[in-house]
Short mmCIF file of C-alpha atoms in Angstrom, two decimals:
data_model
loop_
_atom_site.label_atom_id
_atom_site.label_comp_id
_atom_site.label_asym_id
_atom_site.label_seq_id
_atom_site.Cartn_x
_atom_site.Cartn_y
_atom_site.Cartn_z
CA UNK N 80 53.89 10.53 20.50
CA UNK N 81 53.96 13.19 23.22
CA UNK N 82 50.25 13.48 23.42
CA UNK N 83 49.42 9.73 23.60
CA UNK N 84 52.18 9.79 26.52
CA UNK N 85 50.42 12.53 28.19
CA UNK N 86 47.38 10.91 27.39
CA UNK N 87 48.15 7.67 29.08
CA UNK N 88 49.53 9.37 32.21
CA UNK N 89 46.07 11.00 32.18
CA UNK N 90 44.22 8.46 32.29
CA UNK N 91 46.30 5.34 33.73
CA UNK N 92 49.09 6.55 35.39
CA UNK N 93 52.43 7.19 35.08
CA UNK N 94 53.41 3.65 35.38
CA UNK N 95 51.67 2.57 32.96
CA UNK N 96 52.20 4.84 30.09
CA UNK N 97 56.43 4.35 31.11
CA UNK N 98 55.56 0.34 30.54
CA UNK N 99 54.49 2.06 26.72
CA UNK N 100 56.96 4.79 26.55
CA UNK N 101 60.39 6.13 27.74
CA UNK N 102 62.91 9.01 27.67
CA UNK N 103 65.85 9.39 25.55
CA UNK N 104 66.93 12.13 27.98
CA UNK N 105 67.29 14.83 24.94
CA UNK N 106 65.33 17.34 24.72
CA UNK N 107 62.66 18.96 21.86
CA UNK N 108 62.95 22.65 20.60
CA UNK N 109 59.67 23.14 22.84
CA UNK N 110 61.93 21.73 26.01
CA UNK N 111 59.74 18.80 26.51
CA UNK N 112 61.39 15.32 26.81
CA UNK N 113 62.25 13.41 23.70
CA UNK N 114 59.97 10.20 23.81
CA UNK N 115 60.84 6.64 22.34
CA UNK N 116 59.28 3.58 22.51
CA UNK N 117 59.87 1.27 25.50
CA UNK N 118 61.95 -2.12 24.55
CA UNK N 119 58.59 -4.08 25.55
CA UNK N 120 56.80 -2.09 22.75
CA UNK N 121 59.67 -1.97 20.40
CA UNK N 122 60.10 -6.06 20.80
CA UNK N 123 55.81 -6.47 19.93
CA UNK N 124 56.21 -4.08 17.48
CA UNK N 125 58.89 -6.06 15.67
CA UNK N 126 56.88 -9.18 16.29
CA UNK N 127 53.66 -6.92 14.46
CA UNK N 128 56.07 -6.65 12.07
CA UNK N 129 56.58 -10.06 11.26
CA UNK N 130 53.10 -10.76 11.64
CA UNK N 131 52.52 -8.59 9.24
CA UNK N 132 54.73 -9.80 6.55
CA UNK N 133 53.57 -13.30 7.02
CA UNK N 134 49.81 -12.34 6.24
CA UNK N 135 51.03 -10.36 3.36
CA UNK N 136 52.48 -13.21 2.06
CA UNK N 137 49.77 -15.29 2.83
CA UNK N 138 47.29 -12.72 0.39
CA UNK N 139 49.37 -12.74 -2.28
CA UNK N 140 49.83 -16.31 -2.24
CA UNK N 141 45.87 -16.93 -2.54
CA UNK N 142 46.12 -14.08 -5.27
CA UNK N 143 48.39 -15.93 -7.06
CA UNK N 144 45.85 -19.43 -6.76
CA UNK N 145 43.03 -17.73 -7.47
CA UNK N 146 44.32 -15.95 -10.91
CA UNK N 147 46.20 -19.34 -11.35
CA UNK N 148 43.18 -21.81 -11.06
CA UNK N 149 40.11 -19.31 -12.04
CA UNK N 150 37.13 -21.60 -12.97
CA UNK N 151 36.60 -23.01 -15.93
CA UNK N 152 33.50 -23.45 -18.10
CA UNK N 153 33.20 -27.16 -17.19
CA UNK N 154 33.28 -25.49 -13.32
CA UNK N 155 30.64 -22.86 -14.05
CA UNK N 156 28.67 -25.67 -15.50
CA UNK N 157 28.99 -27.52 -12.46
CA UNK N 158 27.96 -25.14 -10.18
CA UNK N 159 24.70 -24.55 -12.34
CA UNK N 160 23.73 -28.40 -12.26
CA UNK N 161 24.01 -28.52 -8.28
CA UNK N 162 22.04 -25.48 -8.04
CA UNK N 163 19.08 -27.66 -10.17
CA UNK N 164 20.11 -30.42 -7.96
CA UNK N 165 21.27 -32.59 -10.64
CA UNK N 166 24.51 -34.02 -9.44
CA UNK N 167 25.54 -36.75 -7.18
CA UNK N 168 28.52 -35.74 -4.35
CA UNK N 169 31.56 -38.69 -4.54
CA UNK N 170 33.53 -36.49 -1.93
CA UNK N 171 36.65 -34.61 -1.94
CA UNK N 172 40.40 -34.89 -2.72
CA UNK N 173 43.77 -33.21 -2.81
CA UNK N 174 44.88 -32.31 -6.64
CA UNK N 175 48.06 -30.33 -5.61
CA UNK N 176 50.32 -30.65 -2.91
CA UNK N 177 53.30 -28.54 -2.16
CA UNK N 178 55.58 -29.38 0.18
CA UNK N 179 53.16 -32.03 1.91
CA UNK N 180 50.83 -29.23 1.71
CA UNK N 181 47.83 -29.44 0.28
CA UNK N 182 47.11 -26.23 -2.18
CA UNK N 183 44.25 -27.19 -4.24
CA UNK N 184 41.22 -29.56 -2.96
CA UNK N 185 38.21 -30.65 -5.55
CA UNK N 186 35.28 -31.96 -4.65
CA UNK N 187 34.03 -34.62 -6.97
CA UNK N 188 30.27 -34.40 -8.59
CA UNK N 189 28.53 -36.83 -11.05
CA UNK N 190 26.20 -34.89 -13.13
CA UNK N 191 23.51 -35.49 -15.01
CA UNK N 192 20.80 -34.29 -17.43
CA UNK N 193 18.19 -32.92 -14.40
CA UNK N 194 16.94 -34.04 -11.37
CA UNK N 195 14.76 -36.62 -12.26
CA UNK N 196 17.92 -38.74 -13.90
CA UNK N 197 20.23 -38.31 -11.03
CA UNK N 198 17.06 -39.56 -8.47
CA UNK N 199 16.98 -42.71 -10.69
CA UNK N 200 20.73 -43.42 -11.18
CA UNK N 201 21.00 -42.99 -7.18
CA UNK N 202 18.38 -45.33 -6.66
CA UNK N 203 19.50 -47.65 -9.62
CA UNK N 204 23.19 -47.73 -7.76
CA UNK N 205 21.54 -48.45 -4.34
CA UNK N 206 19.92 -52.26 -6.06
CA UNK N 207 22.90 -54.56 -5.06
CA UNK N 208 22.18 -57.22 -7.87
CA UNK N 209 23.00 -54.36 -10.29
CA UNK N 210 27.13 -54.45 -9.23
CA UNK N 211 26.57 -50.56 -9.54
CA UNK N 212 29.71 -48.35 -7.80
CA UNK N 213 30.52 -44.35 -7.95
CA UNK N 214 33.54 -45.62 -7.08
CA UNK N 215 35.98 -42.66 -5.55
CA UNK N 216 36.03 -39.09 -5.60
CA UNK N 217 39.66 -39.34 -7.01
CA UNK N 218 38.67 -41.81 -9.78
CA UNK N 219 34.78 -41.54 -10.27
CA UNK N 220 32.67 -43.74 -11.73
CA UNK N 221 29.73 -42.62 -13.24
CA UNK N 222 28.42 -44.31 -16.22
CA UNK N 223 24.92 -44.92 -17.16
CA UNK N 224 22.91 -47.99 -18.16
CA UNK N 225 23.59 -50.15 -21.04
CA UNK N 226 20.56 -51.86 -22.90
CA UNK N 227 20.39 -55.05 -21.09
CA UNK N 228 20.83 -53.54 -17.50
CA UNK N 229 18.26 -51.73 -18.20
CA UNK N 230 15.88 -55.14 -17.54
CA UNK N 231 17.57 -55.69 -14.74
CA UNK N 232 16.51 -52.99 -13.02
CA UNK N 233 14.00 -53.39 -9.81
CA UNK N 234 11.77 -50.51 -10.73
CA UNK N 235 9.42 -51.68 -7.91
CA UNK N 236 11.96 -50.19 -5.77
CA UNK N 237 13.03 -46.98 -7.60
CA UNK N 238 11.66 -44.14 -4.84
CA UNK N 239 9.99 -41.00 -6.47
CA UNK N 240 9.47 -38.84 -3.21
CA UNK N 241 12.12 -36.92 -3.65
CA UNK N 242 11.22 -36.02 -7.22
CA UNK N 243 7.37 -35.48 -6.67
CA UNK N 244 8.47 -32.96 -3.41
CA UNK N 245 11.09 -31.06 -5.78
CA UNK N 246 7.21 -30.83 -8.35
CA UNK N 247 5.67 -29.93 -5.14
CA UNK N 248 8.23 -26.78 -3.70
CA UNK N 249 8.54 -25.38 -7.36
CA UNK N 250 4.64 -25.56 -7.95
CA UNK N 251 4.62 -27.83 -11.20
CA UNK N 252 2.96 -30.78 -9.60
CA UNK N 253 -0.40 -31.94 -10.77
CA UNK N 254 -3.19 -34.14 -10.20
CA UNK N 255 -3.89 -36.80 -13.04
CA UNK N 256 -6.94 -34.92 -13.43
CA UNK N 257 -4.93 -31.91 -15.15
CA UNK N 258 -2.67 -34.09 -17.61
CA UNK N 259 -4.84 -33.49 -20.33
CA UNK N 260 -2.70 -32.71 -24.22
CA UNK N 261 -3.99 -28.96 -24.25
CA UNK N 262 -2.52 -28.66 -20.68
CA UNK N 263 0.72 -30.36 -20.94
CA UNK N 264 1.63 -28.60 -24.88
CA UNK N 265 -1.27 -26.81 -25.46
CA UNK N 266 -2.70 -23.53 -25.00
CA UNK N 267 -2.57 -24.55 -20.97
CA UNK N 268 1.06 -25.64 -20.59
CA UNK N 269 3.85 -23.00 -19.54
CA UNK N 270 4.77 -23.25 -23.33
CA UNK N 271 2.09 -20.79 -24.57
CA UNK N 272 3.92 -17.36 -23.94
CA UNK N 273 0.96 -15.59 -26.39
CA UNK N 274 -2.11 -14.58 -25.17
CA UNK N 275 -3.47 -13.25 -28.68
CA UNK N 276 -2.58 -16.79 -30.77
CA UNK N 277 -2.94 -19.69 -28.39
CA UNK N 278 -0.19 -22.49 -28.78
CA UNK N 279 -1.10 -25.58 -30.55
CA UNK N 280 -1.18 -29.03 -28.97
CA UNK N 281 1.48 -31.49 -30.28
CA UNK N 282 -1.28 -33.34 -31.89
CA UNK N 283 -2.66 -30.06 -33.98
CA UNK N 284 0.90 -28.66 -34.53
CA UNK N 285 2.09 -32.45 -36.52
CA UNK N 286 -1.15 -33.03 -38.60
CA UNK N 287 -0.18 -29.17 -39.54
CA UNK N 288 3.26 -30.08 -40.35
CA UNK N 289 1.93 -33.58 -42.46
CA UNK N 290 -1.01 -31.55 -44.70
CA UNK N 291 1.82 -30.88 -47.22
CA UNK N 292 3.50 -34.19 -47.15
CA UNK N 293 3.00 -36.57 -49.79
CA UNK N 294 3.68 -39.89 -47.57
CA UNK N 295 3.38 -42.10 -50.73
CA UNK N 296 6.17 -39.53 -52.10
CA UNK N 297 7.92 -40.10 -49.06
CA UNK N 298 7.79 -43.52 -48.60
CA UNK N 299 9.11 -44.10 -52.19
CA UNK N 300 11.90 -41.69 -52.09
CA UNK N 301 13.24 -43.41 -49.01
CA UNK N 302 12.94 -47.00 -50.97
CA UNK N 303 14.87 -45.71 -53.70
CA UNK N 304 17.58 -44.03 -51.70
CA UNK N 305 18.01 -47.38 -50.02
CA UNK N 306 18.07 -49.21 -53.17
CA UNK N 307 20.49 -47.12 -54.39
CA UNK N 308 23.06 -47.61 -51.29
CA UNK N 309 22.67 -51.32 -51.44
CA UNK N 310 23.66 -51.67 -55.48
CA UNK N 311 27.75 -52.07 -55.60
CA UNK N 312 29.73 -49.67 -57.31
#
C-alpha cells in the first residue's frame, strides 16, 4: 500500500493520492506512516463489494438454468433441421416466469422432413381458400394435408425459387439434359461410392432382385393367404 501511495504522489500529486489514501497516524517498524484507505475508497470499495456479490449470484443462477434445462434430444434435433433449413419460425414465448420474471423463453419451430416440404407447406399456408393457420408460437399449429386438401391445392401458385437456389448454392442442380436413370441411381449419381464395381440403376438392380421370383408362385400364395383370412373360424 505504501508504494502505490508513493507511487501516486509521484506521479499525480499529493492531493490526489490523499483523495486514495490516508494516515492512521501510527507508525511501521520501518518509521514510515501507517496507510489506510480513504472513506471515499473504503465507501466504493464496499459498493465493489456488493457489486460483486450480485454478479456472483447472477453466475450461479444461470449455472443452475443451464444444468437445470440442458437440451434435450428433441432440441438437438431441432437445431439440426434449421441448420438444413427445414423448419418454419412461429416466434417466441415465455415458458417460466418467476416472480413476473421471465426465466426461460422458447422459440417455436415447425419442422419438417427437408427443405423441399417446408417450401411447399409455407406456400400451401399462404393460399387463403385453403383456411391454413400456424397459429401461435405458444400453441402451434402445424399439421399437414389430408387427402382431399390435397385437390384443393393451387399448385399454379406453389413458388420453387427458393428450392431451385438452395440446388443451385449446394451444387446439385441440373439441367433436364442430365436426368437420365444411370445419372440419377446409376453409376453417375452421388450413390456410387465404388469406383471398381459401378452401382446399378434402379431398373438393373429390380429385374436382379425378380430373376429368382416365381410371380405365378407369388401371386398364388398371396390368393391363398387371403382366402384363408376371409373363411370364419
Amino acid at each position: 500500500m505504501s508504494y502505490a501511495y508513493d507511487f501516486m504522489i509521484e506521479q499525480f500529486g499529493e492531493e490526489v493520492a490523499k483523495m486514495f489514501f490516508q494516515e492512521t497516524g501510527k507508525q511501521l517498524a520501518s518509521g514510515a506512516a501507517e496507510l489506510a484507505l480513504s472513506p471515499q475508497m473504503q465507501a466504493a470499495g464496499q459498493a465493489l463489494m456488493y457489486v460483486y456479490y450480485v454478479y456472483l449470484a447472477y453466475v450461479v443462477f444461470t449455472l443452475l438454468v443451464n444444468i437445470v434445462y440442458a437440451c434435450t434430444e428433441e432440441e438437438m434435433d431441432l437445431a439440426t433441421k434449421r441448420d438444413l433449413l427445414s423448419t418454419h419460425y412461429l416466434g417466441s414465448y415465455c415458458k417460466t416466469k418467476v416472480l413476473g420474471a421471465c426465466i426461460e423463453k422458447r422459440q417455436a419451430y415447425c419442422q419438417f422432413d427437408s427443405p423441399l416440404s417446408r417450401i411447399v407447406m409455407e406456400q400451401v399456408y399462404m393460399q387463403p381458400h385453403m383456411g391454413l393457420s400456424w397459429g401461435t408460437a405458444k400453441n402451434p399449429n402445424c399439421q399437414g394435408l389430408a387427402i382431399d386438401q390435397i385437390a384443393k391445392v393451387n399448385w399454379d401458385a406453389v413458388n420453387f425459387d427458393e428450392w431451385i437456389g438452395i440446388l443451385v448454392k449446394t451444387g446439385n442442380y441440373h439441367d433436364n439434359q442430365d436426368f437420365n436413370i444411370d445419372a440419377l441411381t446409376g453409376s453417375g449419381s452421388m450413390l456410387n461410392r465404388s469406383s471398381e464395381t459401378p452401382r446399378k440403376n434402379v431398373l438393373e438392380t429390380n429385374m436382379t432382385r425378380f430373376e429368382d421370383i416365381d410371380a405365378d408362385e407369388v401371386r398364388r400364395a398371396a390368393y391363398e393367404d387371403a382366402h384363408n383370412k376371409l373363411q370364419p373360424e
